[in-house]
C-alpha positions as YAML, in Angstrom:
chain: A
units: angstrom
residues:
- id: 1
  name: UNK
  ca: [35.15, -5.80, -15.33]
- id: 2
  name: UNK
  ca: [34.18, -5.36, -18.99]
- id: 3
  name: UNK
  ca: [30.51, -5.08, -18.12]
- id: 4
  name: UNK
  ca: [31.22, -2.58, -15.35]
- id: 5
  name: UNK
  ca: [33.23, -0.53, -17.88]
- id: 6
  name: UNK
  ca: [30.36, -0.64, -20.41]
- id: 7
  name: UNK
  ca: [27.91, 0.47, -17.73]
- id: 8
  name: UNK
  ca: [30.29, 3.25, -16.63]
- id: 9
  name: UNK
  ca: [30.37, 4.57, -20.21]
- id: 10
  name: UNK
  ca: [26.57, 4.40, -20.30]
- id: 11
  name: UNK
  ca: [26.44, 6.24, -16.96]
- id: 12
  name: UNK
  ca: [28.70, 9.07, -18.16]
- id: 13
  name: UNK
  ca: [26.71, 9.39, -21.38]
- id: 14
  name: UNK
  ca: [23.47, 9.70, -19.40]
- id: 15
  name: UNK
  ca: [25.02, 12.14, -16.94]
- id: 16
  name: UNK
  ca: [25.92, 14.29, -19.94]
- id: 17
  name: UNK
  ca: [22.32, 14.06, -21.19]
- id: 18
  name: UNK
  ca: [21.00, 14.94, -17.73]
- id: 19
  name: UNK
  ca: [23.27, 18.00, -17.54]
- id: 20
  name: UNK
  ca: [21.96, 19.20, -20.91]
- id: 21
  name: UNK
  ca: [18.26, 18.32, -20.60]
- id: 22
  name: UNK
  ca: [17.79, 18.67, -16.81]
- id: 23
  name: UNK
  ca: [15.02, 16.08, -16.73]
- id: 24
  name: UNK
  ca: [14.37, 14.17, -13.52]
- id: 25
  name: UNK
  ca: [14.09, 10.82, -15.28]
- id: 26
  name: UNK
  ca: [17.74, 11.08, -16.37]
- id: 27
  name: UNK
  ca: [18.77, 11.72, -12.76]
- id: 28
  name: UNK
  ca: [16.94, 8.59, -11.59]
- id: 29
  name: UNK
  ca: [18.22, 6.54, -14.50]
- id: 30
  name: UNK
  ca: [21.79, 7.60, -13.64]
- id: 31
  name: UNK
  ca: [21.17, 6.58, -10.02]
- id: 32
  name: UNK
  ca: [19.88, 3.22, -11.30]
- id: 33
  name: UNK
  ca: [22.97, 2.63, -13.46]
- id: 34
  name: UNK
  ca: [25.18, 3.62, -10.53]
- id: 35
  name: UNK
  ca: [23.22, 1.13, -8.42]
- id: 36
  name: UNK
  ca: [23.81, -1.62, -10.98]
- id: 37
  name: UNK
  ca: [27.54, -0.83, -11.02]
- id: 38
  name: UNK
  ca: [27.62, -0.79, -7.22]
- id: 39
  name: UNK
  ca: [25.77, -4.12, -7.08]
- id: 40
  name: UNK
  ca: [28.21, -5.69, -9.53]
- id: 41
  name: UNK
  ca: [31.17, -4.38, -7.55]
- id: 42
  name: UNK
  ca: [29.56, -5.79, -4.42]
- id: 43
  name: UNK
  ca: [28.57, -9.23, -5.66]
- id: 44
  name: UNK
  ca: [31.82, -9.74, -7.59]
- id: 45
  name: UNK
  ca: [33.69, -8.81, -4.36]
- id: 46
  name: UNK
  ca: [35.73, -6.21, -6.25]
- id: 47
  name: UNK
  ca: [34.38, -3.41, -4.07]
- id: 48
  name: UNK
  ca: [35.07, -5.25, -0.81]
- id: 49
  name: UNK
  ca: [38.61, -5.94, -1.93]
- id: 50
  name: UNK
  ca: [39.53, -2.55, -3.43]
- id: 51
  name: UNK
  ca: [37.04, 0.13, -2.42]
- id: 52
  name: UNK
  ca: [35.58, -0.46, 1.03]
- id: 53
  name: UNK
  ca: [38.02, -3.00, 2.44]
- id: 54
  name: UNK
  ca: [38.68, -0.84, 5.51]
- id: 55
  name: UNK
  ca: [35.01, -0.62, 6.56]
- id: 56
  name: UNK
  ca: [33.43, -3.67, 8.21]
- id: 57
  name: UNK
  ca: [30.06, -1.87, 8.14]
- id: 58
  name: UNK
  ca: [30.17, -1.38, 4.34]
- id: 59
  name: UNK
  ca: [31.43, -4.91, 3.76]
- id: 60
  name: UNK
  ca: [28.45, -6.21, 5.70]
- id: 61
  name: UNK
  ca: [25.77, -3.80, 4.45]
- id: 62
  name: UNK
  ca: [26.78, -3.22, 0.84]
- id: 63
  name: UNK
  ca: [24.74, -6.13, -0.60]
- id: 64
  name: UNK
  ca: [21.63, -4.60, 0.98]
- id: 65
  name: UNK
  ca: [22.55, -0.98, 0.22]
- id: 66
  name: UNK
  ca: [23.41, -1.64, -3.44]
- id: 67
  name: UNK
  ca: [20.24, -3.70, -3.99]
- id: 68
  name: UNK
  ca: [18.08, -0.98, -2.47]
- id: 69
  name: UNK
  ca: [19.77, 1.82, -4.46]
- id: 70
  name: UNK
  ca: [19.32, -0.16, -7.67]
- id: 71
  name: UNK
  ca: [15.68, -0.98, -6.98]
- id: 72
  name: UNK
  ca: [14.48, 2.34, -5.55]
- id: 73
  name: UNK
  ca: [16.14, 4.40, -8.28]
- id: 74
  name: UNK
  ca: [14.54, 2.22, -10.98]
- id: 75
  name: UNK
  ca: [11.13, 2.68, -9.32]
- id: 76
  name: UNK
  ca: [11.63, 6.46, -9.25]
- id: 77
  name: UNK
  ca: [12.78, 6.35, -12.87]
- id: 78
  name: UNK
  ca: [9.64, 4.41, -13.81]
- id: 79
  name: UNK
  ca: [7.41, 6.88, -11.98]
- id: 80
  name: UNK
  ca: [8.96, 9.95, -13.64]
- id: 81
  name: UNK
  ca: [9.57, 8.51, -17.11]
- id: 82
  name: UNK
  ca: [6.09, 7.03, -17.48]
- id: 83
  name: UNK
  ca: [4.33, 9.75, -15.49]
- id: 84
  name: UNK
  ca: [2.46, 7.11, -13.54]
- id: 85
  name: UNK
  ca: [1.06, 9.60, -11.00]
- id: 86
  name: UNK
  ca: [-0.92, 11.17, -13.83]
- id: 87
  name: UNK
  ca: [-1.45, 8.29, -16.26]
- id: 88
  name: UNK
  ca: [-1.76, 5.22, -13.99]
- id: 89
  name: UNK
  ca: [-2.56, 6.31, -10.41]
- id: 90
  name: UNK
  ca: [-3.08, 2.75, -9.14]
- id: 91
  name: UNK
  ca: [0.28, 1.63, -10.48]
- id: 92
  name: UNK
  ca: [1.83, 4.75, -8.96]
- id: 93
  name: UNK
  ca: [0.50, 3.78, -5.50]
- id: 94
  name: UNK
  ca: [2.04, 0.33, -5.99]
- id: 95
  name: UNK
  ca: [5.37, 1.92, -6.94]
- id: 96
  name: UNK
  ca: [5.26, 4.16, -3.86]
- id: 97
  name: UNK
  ca: [4.62, 1.10, -1.69]
- id: 98
  name: UNK
  ca: [7.70, -0.56, -3.21]
- id: 99
  name: UNK
  ca: [9.81, 2.46, -2.25]
- id: 100
  name: UNK
  ca: [8.51, 2.37, 1.32]
- id: 101
  name: UNK
  ca: [9.11, -1.38, 1.64]
- id: 102
  name: UNK
  ca: [12.66, -0.98, 0.32]
- id: 103
  name: UNK
  ca: [13.41, 1.73, 2.84]
- id: 104
  name: UNK
  ca: [11.89, -0.48, 5.54]
- id: 105
  name: UNK
  ca: [14.32, -3.23, 4.48]
- id: 106
  name: UNK
  ca: [17.22, -0.84, 5.01]
- id: 107
  name: UNK
  ca: [15.95, 0.12, 8.47]
- id: 108
  name: UNK
  ca: [15.49, -3.55, 9.39]
- id: 109
  name: UNK
  ca: [19.01, -4.39, 8.22]
- id: 110
  name: UNK
  ca: [20.41, -1.45, 10.17]
- id: 111
  name: UNK
  ca: [18.82, -2.75, 13.38]
- id: 112
  name: UNK
  ca: [20.14, -6.31, 13.06]
- id: 113
  name: UNK
  ca: [16.99, -7.74, 11.48]
- id: 114
  name: UNK
  ca: [19.03, -8.76, 8.47]
- id: 115
  name: UNK
  ca: [17.06, -11.93, 7.70]
- id: 116
  name: UNK
  ca: [13.78, -9.99, 7.44]
- id: 117
  name: UNK
  ca: [15.47, -7.28, 5.39]
- id: 118
  name: UNK
  ca: [16.81, -9.81, 2.89]
- id: 119
  name: UNK
  ca: [13.40, -11.50, 2.59]
- id: 120
  name: UNK
  ca: [11.78, -8.11, 1.95]
- id: 121
  name: UNK
  ca: [14.38, -7.27, -0.70]
- id: 122
  name: UNK
  ca: [13.81, -10.65, -2.37]
- id: 123
  name: UNK
  ca: [10.07, -10.05, -2.35]
- id: 124
  name: UNK
  ca: [10.57, -6.61, -3.89]
- id: 125
  name: UNK
  ca: [12.76, -8.14, -6.58]
- id: 126
  name: UNK
  ca: [9.73, -9.98, -7.90]
- id: 127
  name: UNK
  ca: [8.11, -6.58, -8.50]
- id: 128
  name: UNK
  ca: [10.47, -6.16, -11.46]
- id: 129
  name: UNK
  ca: [8.03, -8.39, -13.34]
- id: 130
  name: UNK
  ca: [5.31, -5.75, -12.97]
- id: 131
  name: UNK
  ca: [7.35, -3.02, -14.68]
- id: 132
  name: UNK
  ca: [6.92, -4.39, -18.23]
- id: 133
  name: UNK
  ca: [3.17, -4.67, -17.59]
- id: 134
  name: UNK
  ca: [3.02, -0.98, -16.64]
- id: 135
  name: UNK
  ca: [4.93, -0.10, -19.81]
- id: 136
  name: UNK
  ca: [2.75, -2.27, -22.05]
- id: 137
  name: UNK
  ca: [-0.48, -0.89, -20.55]
- id: 138
  name: UNK
  ca: [0.62, 2.68, -21.25]
- id: 139
  name: UNK
  ca: [1.87, 1.73, -24.71]
- id: 140
  name: UNK
  ca: [-1.50, 0.11, -25.45]
- id: 141
  name: UNK
  ca: [-3.22, 3.32, -24.29]
- id: 142
  name: UNK
  ca: [-1.22, 5.31, -26.84]
- id: 143
  name: UNK
  ca: [1.61, 6.67, -24.70]
- id: 144
  name: UNK
  ca: [4.33, 6.13, -27.31]
- id: 145
  name: UNK
  ca: [7.28, 6.77, -25.04]
- id: 146
  name: UNK
  ca: [6.29, 3.65, -23.06]
- id: 147
  name: UNK
  ca: [7.18, 1.45, -26.05]
- id: 148
  name: UNK
  ca: [10.94, 1.52, -25.43]
- id: 149
  name: UNK
  ca: [10.42, 1.24, -21.70]
- id: 150
  name: UNK
  ca: [8.18, -1.83, -22.08]
- id: 151
  name: UNK
  ca: [10.73, -3.63, -24.26]
- id: 152
  name: UNK
  ca: [13.74, -2.64, -22.14]
- id: 153
  name: UNK
  ca: [12.04, -3.53, -18.84]
- id: 154
  name: UNK
  ca: [11.03, -6.91, -20.29]
- id: 155
  name: UNK
  ca: [14.69, -7.62, -21.04]
- id: 156
  name: UNK
  ca: [15.62, -6.41, -17.54]
- id: 157
  name: UNK
  ca: [12.95, -8.62, -15.94]
- id: 158
  name: UNK
  ca: [14.16, -11.67, -17.86]
- id: 159
  name: UNK
  ca: [17.76, -10.93, -16.83]
- id: 160
  name: UNK
  ca: [16.70, -10.69, -13.19]
- id: 161
  name: UNK
  ca: [14.63, -13.88, -13.49]
- id: 162
  name: UNK
  ca: [17.66, -15.75, -14.84]
- id: 163
  name: UNK
  ca: [19.77, -14.36, -11.99]
- id: 164
  name: UNK
  ca: [17.22, -15.43, -9.39]
- id: 165
  name: UNK
  ca: [16.96, -18.91, -10.90]
- id: 166
  name: UNK
  ca: [20.73, -19.19, -11.02]
- id: 167
  name: UNK
  ca: [21.21, -18.06, -7.41]
- id: 168
  name: UNK
  ca: [18.48, -20.39, -6.17]
- id: 169
  name: UNK
  ca: [20.19, -23.32, -8.01]
- id: 170
  name: UNK
  ca: [17.16, -24.00, -10.20]
- id: 171
  name: UNK
  ca: [19.30, -23.20, -13.24]
- id: 172
  name: UNK
  ca: [22.78, -24.52, -13.47]
- id: 173
  name: UNK
  ca: [25.45, -21.85, -13.26]
- id: 174
  name: UNK
  ca: [27.34, -21.82, -16.52]
- id: 175
  name: UNK
  ca: [29.05, -19.33, -18.79]
- id: 176
  name: UNK
  ca: [26.05, -18.96, -21.12]
- id: 177
  name: UNK
  ca: [23.64, -17.77, -18.39]
- id: 178
  name: UNK
  ca: [26.36, -15.75, -16.72]
- id: 179
  name: UNK
  ca: [26.96, -13.68, -19.86]
- id: 180
  name: UNK
  ca: [23.32, -13.67, -20.95]
- id: 181
  name: UNK
  ca: [22.33, -11.92, -17.72]
- id: 182
  name: UNK
  ca: [25.08, -9.36, -18.09]
- id: 183
  name: UNK
  ca: [24.23, -8.76, -21.75]
- id: 184
  name: UNK
  ca: [20.61, -8.24, -20.68]
- id: 185
  name: UNK
  ca: [21.62, -5.38, -18.34]
- id: 186
  name: UNK
  ca: [23.66, -3.71, -21.09]
- id: 187
  name: UNK
  ca: [20.94, -4.17, -23.73]
- id: 188
  name: UNK
  ca: [18.35, -2.76, -21.36]
- id: 189
  name: UNK
  ca: [20.59, 0.26, -20.74]
- id: 190
  name: UNK
  ca: [21.04, 0.86, -24.45]
- id: 191
  name: UNK
  ca: [17.31, 0.63, -25.14]
- id: 192
  name: UNK
  ca: [16.40, 3.06, -22.38]
...
């Protein structure tokens, strides 16, 4: 609950910035933070118990919906913040393909192809490891704003890697990794 509260504060701070600056990247970053909060509510079962307990559809689909919101909004944030359409057209095509595949996962899950949808979402999750590379390439090319993104997305990618290793039972689930992953999400939010 403490992490969700910290992310909620970060979300309200960024909403305030978005209202003042009116930049698209703040909108997508707010959607990403909301997606992270939604995913945490989903996977901690807080949402199913308190928020959408009356809806069997949401109870069933929320793991997929929250994962897709989190992922797609971060891809849109990356595209707008790093201006990949202009500065890295190849990477931008890759990012667009990730958006399409995420939406395809939602359609598959909606039409009872849940297993395929989950496999597609898991495959897309590995794309998080390409985001730091995009940031470092642009930083190397002199795009200074990519510096913070590269560092923050590296922390995010490591947090996601630890989560994947923990969920696949490669790493033992213990308090250290549990809190390290959560700290990674907060640190990434602060850096961005």
